[in-house]
Tab-separated table of C-alpha atoms and ligand atoms in Angstrom:
chain	number	residue	atom	x	y	z
A	1	MET	CA	20.284	-20.457	16.071
A	2	LYS	CA	22.896	-21.531	13.073
A	3	GLU	CA	23.913	-25.363	13.373
A	4	PHE	CA	27.712	-24.879	13.264
A	5	PHE	CA	28.220	-29.031	13.169
A	6	PRO	CA	25.231	-30.302	11.112
A	7	GLN	CA	26.796	-33.189	9.808
A	8	VAL	CA	26.846	-34.609	13.283
A	9	ARG	CA	23.843	-35.712	15.152
A	10	GLU	CA	23.575	-36.371	19.239
A	11	ILE	CA	26.099	-39.090	19.933
A	12	LEU	CA	24.501	-41.899	21.865
A	13	TYR	CA	25.683	-44.951	23.207
A	14	GLU	CA	25.538	-47.820	21.074
A	15	GLY	CA	27.673	-50.491	22.891
A	16	PRO	CA	31.128	-52.361	22.005
A	17	LYS	CA	29.611	-53.979	18.931
A	18	THR	CA	28.669	-50.895	16.793
A	19	ASP	CA	30.357	-49.915	13.719
A	20	ASN	CA	28.993	-46.319	14.063
A	21	PRO	CA	32.077	-43.990	14.612
A	22	PHE	CA	29.759	-41.432	16.120
A	23	ALA	CA	28.539	-43.491	18.562
A	24	PHE	CA	30.117	-44.390	22.327
A	25	ARG	CA	30.799	-47.792	22.796
A	26	PHE	CA	31.759	-47.762	26.481
A	27	TYR	CA	30.109	-44.561	28.074
A	28	ASN	CA	26.630	-44.812	28.942
A	29	PRO	CA	26.092	-41.953	31.008
A	30	ASP	CA	22.652	-42.988	32.723
A	31	GLU	CA	24.333	-46.396	33.402
A	32	VAL	CA	24.633	-47.202	37.128
A	33	ILE	CA	27.807	-48.918	37.997
A	34	GLY	CA	29.408	-48.977	41.418
A	35	GLY	CA	26.643	-46.958	42.884
A	36	LYS	CA	26.392	-44.161	40.717
A	37	LYS	CA	25.571	-42.982	37.267
A	38	MET	CA	28.338	-42.840	34.511
A	39	ARG	CA	27.864	-39.290	34.027
A	40	GLU	CA	28.055	-38.367	37.860
A	41	HIS	CA	31.347	-40.763	38.364
A	42	LEU	CA	33.204	-39.063	35.573
A	43	ARG	CA	32.060	-35.566	35.537
A	44	PHE	CA	33.381	-34.761	32.033
A	45	ALA	CA	34.430	-31.258	30.796
A	46	MET	CA	35.162	-29.449	27.655
A	47	SER	CA	38.335	-27.178	27.707
A	48	TYR	CA	37.081	-24.030	25.819
A	49	TRP	CA	40.512	-22.819	24.773
A	50	HIS	CA	41.740	-26.266	23.067
A	51	THR	CA	38.254	-26.897	21.407
A	52	PHE	CA	37.155	-23.354	20.457
A	53	CYS	CA	40.021	-21.108	20.524
A	54	GLY	CA	43.214	-23.590	19.064
A	55	GLU	CA	43.629	-23.518	15.608
A	56	GLY	CA	46.181	-25.928	15.164
A	57	VAL	CA	49.138	-23.842	15.148
A	58	ASP	CA	52.636	-24.949	15.899
A	59	MET	CA	56.056	-23.197	15.756
A	60	PHE	CA	56.458	-23.887	12.347
A	61	GLY	CA	52.982	-23.441	11.009
A	62	ALA	CA	49.714	-21.638	10.614
A	63	GLY	CA	46.251	-23.001	12.046
A	64	THR	CA	44.511	-26.024	10.030
A	65	LEU	CA	41.342	-25.231	11.564
A	66	ASP	CA	39.174	-22.116	11.264
A	67	LYS	CA	37.574	-21.392	14.489
A	68	SER	CA	35.998	-18.132	13.945
A	69	PHE	CA	32.634	-20.023	13.356
A	70	GLY	CA	31.405	-17.152	10.579
A	71	GLY	CA	32.448	-13.945	12.919
A	72	LYS	CA	33.654	-11.073	11.446
A	73	ASN	CA	35.407	-9.094	14.446
A	74	PRO	CA	36.499	-10.556	17.670
A	75	MET	CA	33.289	-10.046	19.673
A	76	GLU	CA	31.057	-11.516	17.054
A	77	ILE	CA	33.661	-14.479	16.716
A	78	ALA	CA	33.406	-14.974	20.641
A	79	ARG	CA	29.736	-15.124	20.723
A	80	ASN	CA	29.688	-17.350	17.701
A	81	ARG	CA	31.742	-19.643	19.607
A	82	ALA	CA	29.956	-19.817	22.548
A	83	HIS	CA	26.783	-20.634	20.647
A	84	ALA	CA	28.743	-23.638	18.874
A	85	ALA	CA	30.257	-24.732	22.380
A	86	PHE	CA	27.130	-25.509	23.438
A	87	GLU	CA	26.026	-27.234	20.495
A	88	LEU	CA	28.886	-29.696	21.174
A	89	LEU	CA	28.184	-29.815	24.721
A	90	ASP	CA	24.638	-31.039	23.781
A	91	LYS	CA	25.917	-33.435	20.905
A	92	LEU	CA	28.417	-35.236	22.897
A	93	GLY	CA	26.290	-35.121	26.288
A	94	LEU	CA	29.038	-33.573	28.153
A	95	ASP	CA	27.565	-31.793	31.276
A	96	TYR	CA	30.389	-29.110	31.876
A	97	TYR	CA	33.158	-26.993	30.527
A	98	CYS	CA	36.158	-25.136	31.527
A	99	PHE	CA	37.614	-21.828	30.459
A	100	HIS	CA	40.056	-19.253	30.849
A	101	ASP	CA	38.861	-15.672	30.880
A	102	ARG	CA	40.372	-14.889	27.269
A	103	ASP	CA	38.977	-17.692	25.845
A	104	ILE	CA	35.437	-16.504	26.357
A	105	ALA	CA	36.317	-12.805	25.583
A	106	PRO	CA	39.136	-11.594	23.794
A	107	GLU	CA	41.418	-8.476	25.446
A	108	ALA	CA	40.796	-5.228	24.458
A	109	GLN	CA	43.126	-2.164	24.820
A	110	THR	CA	42.555	-1.442	28.399
A	111	LEU	CA	41.640	-3.716	31.566
A	112	ARG	CA	38.294	-1.765	31.690
A	113	GLU	CA	36.979	-2.728	28.262
A	114	THR	CA	38.584	-6.234	28.374
A	115	ASN	CA	36.121	-6.457	31.636
A	116	ALA	CA	33.076	-5.047	29.980
A	117	ARG	CA	33.821	-7.735	27.461
A	118	LEU	CA	34.118	-10.563	29.910
A	119	ASP	CA	30.603	-9.075	31.505
A	120	GLU	CA	28.747	-9.213	28.196
A	121	MET	CA	30.199	-13.064	27.397
A	122	THR	CA	29.064	-14.205	30.790
A	123	ALA	CA	25.729	-12.779	30.304
A	124	LEU	CA	25.354	-14.493	27.119
A	125	LEU	CA	26.916	-17.870	28.910
A	126	THR	CA	24.936	-17.416	31.761
A	127	GLN	CA	21.724	-17.716	29.356
A	128	LEU	CA	23.103	-20.585	27.523
A	129	ASN	CA	24.079	-22.473	30.810
A	130	ARG	CA	20.335	-22.152	31.772
A	131	GLU	CA	19.028	-22.988	28.441
A	132	HIS	CA	21.284	-26.035	27.703
A	133	GLY	CA	21.443	-27.181	31.281
A	134	LYS	CA	25.413	-27.086	31.483
A	135	LYS	CA	27.592	-25.912	34.166
A	136	VAL	CA	31.170	-24.813	34.547
A	137	LEU	CA	33.600	-27.135	36.292
A	138	TRP	CA	36.004	-24.486	36.760
A	139	GLY	CA	37.169	-21.043	35.477
A	140	THR	CA	40.692	-19.553	35.420
A	141	ALA	CA	42.611	-16.632	34.215
A	142	ASN	CA	45.283	-16.409	31.414
A	143	CYS	CA	48.272	-14.652	33.218
A	144	PHE	CA	50.787	-16.116	30.393
A	145	TYR	CA	49.929	-15.051	27.117
A	146	ASN	CA	50.061	-11.380	27.204
A	147	PRO	CA	53.691	-10.089	26.903
A	148	ARG	CA	53.250	-8.129	29.975
A	149	TYR	CA	53.787	-11.702	31.543
A	150	ALA	CA	56.637	-12.503	30.050
A	151	ALA	CA	58.466	-12.770	33.443
A	152	GLY	CA	55.516	-14.354	35.517
A	153	ALA	CA	52.444	-12.957	36.624
A	154	GLY	CA	52.092	-13.681	40.963
A	155	THR	CA	55.798	-14.136	40.382
A	156	SER	CA	57.154	-11.446	38.200
A	157	PRO	CA	59.921	-9.174	39.322
A	158	SER	CA	57.508	-6.194	38.670
A	159	ALA	CA	55.096	-5.105	41.565
A	160	GLU	CA	53.066	-3.584	38.869
A	161	VAL	CA	52.624	-6.762	36.898
A	162	PHE	CA	51.774	-8.449	40.041
A	163	ALA	CA	49.260	-5.932	40.922
A	164	PHE	CA	47.688	-6.210	37.048
A	165	ALA	CA	47.497	-9.965	37.629
A	166	ALA	CA	45.895	-9.547	40.845
A	167	ALA	CA	43.223	-7.406	39.233
A	168	GLN	CA	42.951	-9.735	36.601
A	169	ILE	CA	42.265	-12.756	38.716
A	170	LYS	CA	39.734	-11.097	40.754
A	171	LYS	CA	37.655	-10.651	37.670
A	172	ALA	CA	38.157	-14.203	36.566
A	173	ILE	CA	36.927	-15.121	40.072
A	174	GLU	CA	33.760	-12.833	39.975
A	175	ILE	CA	32.734	-14.442	36.437
A	176	THR	CA	33.559	-17.971	37.538
A	177	THR	CA	31.033	-17.214	40.634
A	178	ALA	CA	28.635	-15.740	38.410
A	179	LEU	CA	28.842	-18.550	36.409
A	180	GLY	CA	28.074	-20.822	39.199
A	181	GLY	CA	31.688	-22.508	38.987
A	182	SER	CA	32.361	-25.875	40.951
A	183	GLY	CA	36.176	-24.969	40.924
A	184	TYR	CA	38.575	-21.930	40.090
A	185	VAL	CA	42.121	-23.272	38.738
A	186	PHE	CA	45.449	-21.533	39.499
A	187	TRP	CA	47.922	-22.769	36.577
A	188	GLY	CA	51.132	-20.899	37.141
A	189	GLY	CA	52.185	-20.818	33.115
A	190	ARG	CA	55.111	-18.869	33.684
A	191	GLU	CA	55.396	-18.652	37.419
A	192	GLY	CA	58.761	-20.124	37.385
A	193	TYR	CA	62.193	-18.974	35.988
A	194	ASP	CA	64.329	-19.624	33.038
A	195	THR	CA	67.888	-18.357	34.928
A	196	LEU	CA	68.444	-18.041	38.425
A	197	LEU	CA	71.080	-15.716	37.224
A	198	ASN	CA	68.425	-12.980	37.532
A	199	THR	CA	65.977	-14.208	39.888
A	200	ASP	CA	65.161	-13.734	43.516
A	201	MET	CA	63.344	-17.091	44.059
A	202	ALA	CA	62.527	-16.657	47.648
A	203	LEU	CA	60.436	-13.533	47.089
A	204	GLU	CA	58.877	-14.672	44.064
A	205	GLN	CA	57.495	-17.788	46.137
A	206	GLU	CA	56.518	-15.564	48.924
A	207	ASN	CA	54.424	-13.347	46.394
A	208	MET	CA	52.623	-16.240	44.905
A	209	ALA	CA	51.706	-17.471	48.586
A	210	ARG	CA	50.552	-13.614	48.971
A	211	LEU	CA	48.622	-13.539	45.914
A	212	LEU	CA	46.946	-17.156	46.037
A	213	ARG	CA	45.804	-16.036	49.727
A	214	MET	CA	44.091	-12.612	48.559
A	215	GLU	CA	42.496	-14.223	45.646
A	216	ALA	CA	41.025	-17.194	48.044
A	217	GLU	CA	39.790	-14.626	50.072
A	218	TYR	CA	38.499	-12.491	47.918
A	219	ALA	CA	36.456	-15.176	46.346
A	220	ARG	CA	34.999	-16.454	49.549
A	221	SER	CA	33.936	-12.827	50.301
A	222	ILE	CA	31.699	-12.713	47.320
A	223	GLY	CA	30.218	-16.194	48.246
A	224	PHE	CA	32.435	-18.581	45.817
A	225	LYS	CA	31.608	-22.064	47.336
A	226	GLY	CA	33.931	-24.150	45.084
A	227	ASP	CA	37.123	-25.754	45.405
A	228	PHE	CA	40.712	-23.804	44.511
A	229	TYR	CA	43.057	-25.752	42.642
A	230	ILE	CA	46.757	-25.677	41.822
A	231	GLU	CA	47.791	-27.451	38.695
A	232	PRO	CA	51.395	-28.633	38.782
A	233	LYS	CA	53.391	-28.690	36.101
A	234	PRO	CA	57.435	-29.139	35.947
A	235	LYS	CA	58.141	-26.734	32.812
A	236	GLU	CA	57.032	-25.318	29.975
A	237	PRO	CA	56.830	-22.499	29.015
A	238	THR	CA	59.279	-21.381	31.877
A	239	LYS	CA	62.605	-23.831	32.395
A	240	HIS	CA	61.542	-24.491	35.908
A	241	GLN	CA	57.857	-23.854	37.097
A	242	TYR	CA	57.521	-23.670	41.158
A	243	ASP	CA	54.280	-25.804	41.103
A	244	PHE	CA	56.619	-28.683	39.726
A	245	ASP	CA	54.626	-31.393	40.761
A	246	ALA	CA	51.937	-32.585	43.207
A	247	ALA	CA	54.564	-33.138	46.212
A	248	THR	CA	56.274	-29.804	45.460
A	249	VAL	CA	52.968	-28.006	45.446
A	250	ILE	CA	51.655	-29.879	48.546
A	251	GLY	CA	55.110	-28.664	50.446
A	252	PHE	CA	54.688	-24.888	49.139
A	253	LEU	CA	51.077	-24.812	50.307
A	254	LYS	CA	51.961	-26.186	53.821
A	255	LYS	CA	55.221	-23.844	54.140
A	256	PHE	CA	52.616	-21.100	53.497
A	257	GLY	CA	49.506	-22.324	55.405
A	258	LEU	CA	47.681	-22.559	52.441
A	259	ASP	CA	46.948	-26.342	52.497
A	260	ASP	CA	43.483	-26.023	53.733
A	261	ILE	CA	42.471	-23.844	51.076
A	262	PHE	CA	43.659	-25.301	48.012
A	263	LYS	CA	43.564	-28.744	46.465
A	264	LEU	CA	45.032	-30.292	43.232
A	265	ASN	CA	44.121	-30.341	39.912
A	266	ILE	CA	46.224	-33.212	38.343
A	267	GLU	CA	47.153	-33.158	34.576
A	268	ALA	CA	48.146	-36.332	32.734
A	269	ASN	CA	50.402	-34.803	30.662
A	270	HIS	CA	52.384	-32.848	33.251
A	271	ALA	CA	52.680	-35.735	35.379
A	272	THR	CA	54.818	-37.273	32.523
A	273	LEU	CA	56.511	-34.184	31.890
A	274	ALA	CA	57.820	-34.291	36.028
A	275	GLN	CA	58.955	-37.977	35.017
A	276	HIS	CA	55.757	-39.590	37.289
A	277	THR	CA	53.029	-41.621	36.332
A	278	PHE	CA	49.683	-40.095	36.145
A	279	GLN	CA	48.623	-42.844	38.771
A	280	HIS	CA	51.724	-41.609	40.864
A	281	GLU	CA	50.606	-37.966	40.917
A	282	LEU	CA	47.156	-38.961	41.612
A	283	CYS	CA	48.143	-40.922	44.451
A	284	VAL	CA	50.395	-38.144	46.066
A	285	ALA	CA	47.076	-36.059	45.748
A	286	ARG	CA	44.929	-38.591	47.494
A	287	ILE	CA	47.292	-39.498	50.278
A	288	ASN	CA	47.655	-35.954	51.016
A	289	GLY	CA	43.811	-35.137	51.174
A	290	ALA	CA	44.732	-32.921	48.141
A	291	PHE	CA	42.974	-34.835	45.637
A	292	GLY	CA	40.449	-32.204	43.427
A	293	SER	CA	39.973	-32.774	39.905
A	294	ILE	CA	41.567	-33.780	36.811
A	295	ASP	CA	43.037	-32.758	33.195
A	296	ALA	CA	42.693	-35.739	31.011
A	297	ASN	CA	44.873	-35.949	28.613
A	298	GLN	CA	48.103	-37.916	27.332
A	299	GLY	CA	51.530	-37.291	26.116
A	300	ASP	CA	53.472	-38.988	23.726
A	301	PRO	CA	56.561	-40.743	25.404
A	302	LEU	CA	58.888	-39.991	22.379
A	303	LEU	CA	58.209	-35.931	22.825
A	304	GLY	CA	59.405	-33.916	26.100
A	305	TRP	CA	56.613	-31.474	25.787
A	306	ASP	CA	52.991	-30.896	26.457
A	307	THR	CA	51.522	-32.511	23.603
A	308	ASP	CA	48.013	-32.706	25.543
A	309	GLN	CA	46.943	-35.294	22.929
A	310	PHE	CA	43.291	-36.596	23.775
A	311	PRO	CA	43.404	-39.958	26.125
A	312	THR	CA	43.199	-42.904	24.620
A	313	ASN	CA	45.052	-45.362	26.899
A	314	ALA	CA	42.757	-47.176	28.359
A	315	TYR	CA	45.474	-49.071	30.580
A	316	ASP	CA	46.204	-45.474	32.198
A	317	ALA	CA	42.666	-44.467	32.531
A	318	ALA	CA	42.085	-47.712	34.310
A	319	LEU	CA	44.747	-47.085	37.034
A	320	CYS	CA	43.722	-43.557	37.001
A	321	MET	CA	40.074	-44.100	37.668
A	322	LEU	CA	41.219	-46.564	40.613
A	323	GLU	CA	43.114	-43.698	41.984
A	324	VAL	CA	39.656	-41.720	41.693
A	325	LEU	CA	37.753	-44.378	43.467
A	326	ARG	CA	40.085	-44.902	46.285
A	327	ALA	CA	39.673	-41.112	46.705
A	328	GLY	CA	36.239	-41.744	47.233
A	329	GLY	CA	35.021	-40.155	44.042
A	330	PHE	CA	34.724	-36.532	42.788
A	331	VAL	CA	33.163	-33.880	44.692
A	332	ASN	CA	33.645	-30.619	42.856
A	333	GLY	CA	35.923	-31.747	40.473
A	334	GLY	CA	35.879	-33.984	37.310
A	335	LEU	CA	37.453	-35.093	34.107
A	336	ASN	CA	38.464	-31.852	31.824
A	337	PHE	CA	39.791	-32.835	28.366
A	338	ASP	CA	42.474	-30.381	28.549
A	339	ALA	CA	43.651	-31.906	24.932
A	340	LYS	CA	43.663	-30.711	21.366
A	341	LEU	CA	43.571	-32.478	17.876
A	342	ARG	CA	46.602	-33.003	16.218
A	343	ARG	CA	47.953	-30.468	13.811
A	344	ALA	CA	46.946	-33.029	10.710
A	345	SER	CA	43.288	-33.815	12.291
A	346	CYS	CA	41.903	-30.745	10.069
A	347	ASP	CA	37.971	-31.563	10.097
A	348	MET	CA	35.200	-30.774	12.555
A	349	ASP	CA	34.451	-34.108	12.654
A	350	ASP	CA	37.750	-35.036	14.158
A	351	LEU	CA	36.820	-32.768	17.259
A	352	PHE	CA	33.826	-35.348	17.814
A	353	HIS	CA	36.276	-38.112	17.400
A	354	ALA	CA	38.143	-36.895	19.888
A	355	TYR	CA	36.022	-36.506	22.559
A	356	ILE	CA	34.305	-39.674	21.926
A	357	ALA	CA	37.682	-41.504	21.977
A	358	GLY	CA	38.628	-39.672	25.595
A	359	MET	CA	35.228	-40.098	26.883
A	360	ASP	CA	35.004	-44.008	25.856
A	361	THR	CA	38.532	-44.251	27.040
A	362	PHE	CA	37.947	-42.828	30.704
A	363	ALA	CA	34.203	-44.799	30.389
A	364	LEU	CA	36.470	-48.072	29.899
A	365	GLY	CA	38.787	-47.053	32.370
A	366	LEU	CA	36.213	-46.864	35.166
A	367	ARG	CA	34.435	-49.919	34.189
A	368	ILE	CA	38.149	-51.865	34.418
A	369	ALA	CA	38.709	-49.921	37.698
A	370	LEU	CA	35.665	-51.126	38.975
A	371	ARG	CA	36.436	-54.631	37.717
A	372	ILE	CA	39.586	-54.649	39.520
A	373	VAL	CA	38.261	-53.332	43.076
A	374	ALA	CA	35.264	-56.193	42.660
A	375	ASP	CA	37.874	-58.825	41.796
A	376	GLY	CA	39.580	-58.146	45.211
A	377	ARG	CA	43.086	-59.887	44.325
A	378	LEU	CA	45.004	-56.764	44.081
A	379	ASP	CA	44.024	-54.834	47.237
A	380	ALA	CA	44.159	-58.480	49.348
A	381	PHE	CA	47.743	-58.901	47.597
A	382	VAL	CA	48.716	-55.435	49.024
A	383	ALA	CA	46.905	-56.070	52.623
A	384	GLN	CA	49.005	-59.292	52.700
A	385	ARG	CA	52.474	-57.382	51.671
A	386	TYR	CA	51.781	-55.029	54.698
A	387	SER	CA	50.512	-57.840	57.262
A	388	SER	CA	53.858	-57.609	59.190
A	389	TRP	CA	52.405	-54.267	60.538
A	390	LYS	CA	49.338	-55.708	61.958
A	391	THR	CA	50.822	-58.076	64.681
A	392	GLY	CA	54.268	-58.641	66.422
A	393	ILE	CA	56.764	-56.222	66.110
A	394	GLY	CA	54.924	-54.324	63.238
A	395	GLU	CA	52.287	-53.540	65.389
A	396	GLN	CA	54.365	-52.592	68.329
A	397	ILE	CA	56.186	-49.967	66.280
A	398	ILE	CA	52.944	-48.381	65.051
A	399	SER	CA	51.144	-48.496	68.847
A	400	GLY	CA	54.211	-46.791	69.760
A	401	ARG	CA	55.373	-49.626	72.043
A	402	ALA	CA	58.604	-50.430	70.416
A	403	GLY	CA	61.320	-48.057	70.369
A	404	ILE	CA	64.754	-48.265	69.222
A	405	ALA	CA	66.046	-50.473	72.023
A	406	GLU	CA	63.072	-52.698	71.603
A	407	LEU	CA	64.051	-52.886	67.895
A	408	GLU	CA	67.378	-53.245	68.255
A	409	ARG	CA	66.853	-56.298	70.581
A	410	PHE	CA	64.449	-57.700	67.852
A	411	ALA	CA	67.164	-57.589	65.246
A	412	LEU	CA	69.692	-59.326	67.336
A	413	GLU	CA	67.558	-61.955	68.274
A	414	LYS	CA	66.143	-62.504	64.837
A	415	GLY	CA	68.904	-62.858	62.831
A	416	ASP	CA	68.704	-61.577	58.978
A	417	VAL	CA	65.497	-60.812	57.337
A	418	MET	CA	63.822	-60.695	53.789
A	419	PRO	CA	60.703	-59.004	52.566
A	420	SER	CA	57.974	-61.119	51.113
A	421	SER	CA	58.338	-61.312	47.000
A	422	GLY	CA	56.836	-58.516	45.173
A	423	ARG	CA	55.410	-60.063	42.746
A	424	GLN	CA	55.291	-57.244	40.050
A	425	GLU	CA	55.127	-59.558	36.977
A	426	TYR	CA	52.195	-61.574	38.584
A	427	LEU	CA	50.414	-58.662	39.060
A	428	GLU	CA	50.738	-57.296	35.703
A	429	ASN	CA	49.297	-60.172	34.400
A	430	LEU	CA	46.559	-60.409	37.070
A	431	ILE	CA	45.461	-57.040	35.672
A	432	ASN	CA	45.799	-58.055	31.792
A	433	GLY	CA	43.539	-60.702	33.239
A	434	ILE	CA	40.945	-58.235	34.070
A	435	LEU	CA	41.363	-55.500	31.480
A	436	PHE	CA	40.788	-58.445	28.493
A	437	THR	CA	38.126	-60.395	29.954
A	438	GLU	CA	34.263	-59.861	28.861
B	501	LIG	C1	48.808	-25.948	30.154
B	501	LIG	C2	47.905	-26.212	31.401
B	501	LIG	C3	46.689	-24.929	31.059
B	501	LIG	C4	45.726	-25.553	32.529
B	501	LIG	C5	44.521	-24.183	32.460
B	501	LIG	O1	49.879	-26.524	30.185
B	501	LIG	O2	47.600	-27.361	31.505
B	501	LIG	O3	46.019	-25.490	29.959
B	501	LIG	O4	45.020	-26.404	32.491
B	501	LIG	O5	45.282	-22.973	32.671
B	502	LIG	NI1	45.620	-28.403	32.000
B	503	LIG	NI1	48.938	-28.819	30.070
């Protein structure tokens, strides 16, 4: 087989002091820390769409990176991309990948022909998975690119479009199952609205719930054993998306009785678009038993859209991994780099620099998060801050022995009260101390 990235050799761990740009400084896949190998803690995945389909196009300009890999027609390009993808997975030591149906096989004239292309590519990917020992973290359907989905898919005003989307997702679930995927994602790119003047919001949300239930039941009926995830995002491409943030999605799932079926795939840049921190969204998912998987990327605080940059902010990665540890770690989920090169990063080498940076950042995040846990002062501070709930009136409230009358009596007798200091500045400096030791 032709080598697509001959200039890059296998990327190995060389430790923090190496000056080799094609080596890991912090990610040492088989090193056991916190009771598990790093590769098992982190479960890194490649995003097929950004890495093998995105060519660096923006609203104002053409692509800067050719991703045809020498292919001369759409299916030849698709096959070459698959071979190139597995070379990149091997060289970076990535165990997983994530894909949309349309990433692996281009859409044809009819649904029937498109499905036949998907079958051909599924056969090739099955073979490549086996030969290279790679796995699918999750699959999904692209129900936002084609003009038929201009007004939504599951929330389209057209029942015919809804039916088409249902059929497309059914097929995407079949190929994800055939490829042994451990998850299936629903990201509602256009499941929202641009103006309420033309929108029946109640019907659109009920229909979305109908679609989710039908697809999940179908998936189980054909033996899909993985997780189902909803990926919240507040806006872009629609002005308002129904899957706004973790809390909104959890409310939606509970309203329609779907909360036992779906977990969340939290994306860092979507959190910031919703004016939350990444850590906030992960925490909301965790405390509601909905933590599932992560799209690891980062936005730019000065830009109000989904810039999907490779994550390099070690502080955010540390706080993210702290939430992952608190959630008990990944089960079927993992860290998918839903991230792309900046348009001016126009060499294939940049793909490797980007993944090395993202993987090292999260490896560093994991190392720091484990140090924060081992240090114990942060957890001890929080426990102390809430200690009034363990004894006295707090214990009586929680056990149900103090009702409104007892609380009034307590307050009348006690006089004015104040919480103890939150010590934010002390804690931020404490985290810095843990970050910048060793
Ligand atoms: C877009 C989303 C998308 C999903 C998969 O903003 O992040 O890439 O992860 O459809
Ligand atoms: Ni995403
Ligand atoms: Ni995104």
